[in-house]
Amino acid sequence: MIKEEHTAKTIDESQQGTPLALEGRTGNGRKLYIESYGCQMNFSDSEIVASILAQEGFNTTEQLEEADLVLVNTCSIRDKAEQTIRKRLEKFNAVKRKRPGMKVGVLGCMAERLKSKFLEEEKIVDMVVGPDAYKDLPNLVQEIDGGRSAVNVILSKDETYGDVAPVRLNSNGVTAFVSITRGCDNMCTFCVVPFTRGRERSRDPRSILEEVNDLWERGFKEITLLGQNVDSYLWYGGGLKKDFDKASDMQRATSVDFSGLLEKVALAQPRMRIRFSTSNPQDMTLEVIRTMAKYENICNYVHLPVQSGSNRILKAMNRLHSREEYFALIDNIRKINPDCAISQDMISGFPSETEADHRDTLSLMEYVKYDFGFMFAYSERPGTLAERKMEDDVPEEVKKRRLQEIIELQLQHSHYRTRQHLGKVEEVLIEGSSKKSDAHWMGRNSQNTVVVFPKEHYRIGDFVMVKILDCTSATLLGEAVEYSKNN
Ligand code: SAM
């Protein structure tokens, strides 16, 4: 069977669509059911939405049937994601027929893409809210309470929700996501994100540090700084990244880039593990790699999507770097930070992709030997440059066959990479019980590889030194040796 997506490590596929719930606030009488799909930004946004609605009297519930308000935070990245969400809306419709008072709202990228068309197409939807309009939710909810439909899909130049303290939904109490940028300016020709999430803007480092410090105080041990393109982070007092050239001398002198932010976060909480995602090759600087090497608490892992190994296709995708530049970046990462794990995103069957282009992708993978990857068949997205200017001309079965070859090669490389850990003693942060065995803990090493080992006396949230004894292509199996000095 061909799997469209594989070895999800940063995007936990098992989380897709899980209802998100947290402990209720006393005094809140209404029930909110919220499901999220797509990237981690969406899951992180749902925590902002829950926080805003908690002020409006809503507690979250995991029971769809008892909800007063049902929200689905949507993803438009591939057609398949949108189809999944449409199926969920049919399910909500069935429940709504039995509970006519229940209201349904669509949030996120699909809301932004389809705007008010959504209300006409999906008759059961009462509310449509784009990713930059969540602060308007109190007004929008009032509208639908009054029996009217409500839409706000206005994209913002400066909204970063820096002043909203997210509530942690379905949290393990150990790891958390912290948003640092919103939107994307890259304009990759296949990608719908710039249209659904707007222009790129960065969040005030002060509010990022406050959130990180607060998480540490509350017992969290690891954070992932999140953005569509974290390396492009640039704070100069607010505003769009594209307007930086209009900044004053003072704003320039006091601006903070991603390596600066990473350093501030690493120094603020030296015992907290720090990860970040996603990196775009064209924006990742040597300074970021050096900062990773300098601070022990910054994890040895970079998610570095490349999408294709062919220079011709990279150009057609508007990826703004060549195969050779990508290799130079990989070489630098390995030179400065030899233990760093690297993962990829890859797209098979982009318009006009030939067998020679595909072989370039396979040979690029051979060069890098990624630790893991997220691999997709090209899906044409309305409004993108590729949809407007290029013909989706690679037959579906060819896309799938190439995807399968990419996945098989990645499996071999993943296995090669996990074998390199055998015999080593590595620090693991315990996140919870192993899915397969209640007698085992599951955690991750610095490289983001899952490690499973017998529980003994250790607890969730402990940093433990684990001797790696065995492996599969995705998981390391070991035995605890002692507490890490980090504890
Ligand atoms: N901004 C991040 C980046 O550039 O890596 C993440 C973008 S997206 C949320 C995650 C991945 O989805 C992309 O890296 C790409 O591999 C894949 N993707 C995006 N658009 C796609 C499309 N039209 N068809 C297939 N895969 C797509």
Tab-separated table of C-alpha atoms and ligand atoms in Angstrom, residues 77-78 190 228 278 305 307 319 345 347 376-379 381, ligand 1:
chain	number	residue	atom	x	y	z
A	77	ILE	CA	-2.383	22.145	2.194
A	78	ARG	CA	-3.547	19.214	0.045
A	190	PHE	CA	2.773	24.821	-5.054
A	228	GLN	CA	6.088	28.347	8.676
A	278	THR	CA	10.139	24.647	10.166
A	305	PRO	CA	12.250	20.580	3.713
A	307	GLN	CA	10.737	19.276	-1.865
A	319	ARG	CA	12.386	27.509	-3.778
A	345	ASP	CA	9.572	17.253	3.228
A	347	ILE	CA	6.867	16.351	-3.133
A	376	PHE	CA	3.654	13.778	-0.417
A	377	ALA	CA	2.294	13.414	-3.941
A	378	TYR	CA	1.761	16.809	-5.549
A	379	SER	CA	-1.756	18.123	-5.064
A	381	ARG	CA	-4.086	23.943	-4.949
B	1	SAM	N1	6.396	26.274	5.518
B	1	SAM	C1	6.860	24.967	5.697
B	1	SAM	C2	7.872	24.623	4.653
B	1	SAM	O1	8.094	25.363	3.703
B	1	SAM	O2	8.486	23.600	4.796
B	1	SAM	C3	5.726	23.972	5.758
B	1	SAM	C4	4.765	24.007	4.616
B	1	SAM	S1	3.517	22.791	4.579
B	1	SAM	C5	2.595	23.109	5.964
B	1	SAM	C6	4.291	21.269	4.852
B	1	SAM	C7	4.628	20.510	3.610
B	1	SAM	O3	3.491	20.192	2.849
B	1	SAM	C8	5.531	21.228	2.623
B	1	SAM	O4	6.846	21.299	3.037
B	1	SAM	C9	5.344	20.410	1.387
B	1	SAM	O5	6.211	19.301	1.333
B	1	SAM	C10	3.920	19.897	1.529
B	1	SAM	N2	3.034	20.586	0.557
B	1	SAM	C11	2.740	21.894	0.497
B	1	SAM	N3	1.939	22.147	-0.549
B	1	SAM	C12	1.743	20.965	-1.189
B	1	SAM	C13	1.033	20.594	-2.360
B	1	SAM	N4	0.377	21.482	-3.087
B	1	SAM	N5	1.037	19.285	-2.703
B	1	SAM	C14	1.708	18.362	-1.976
B	1	SAM	N6	2.400	18.685	-0.872
B	1	SAM	C15	2.426	19.961	-0.477
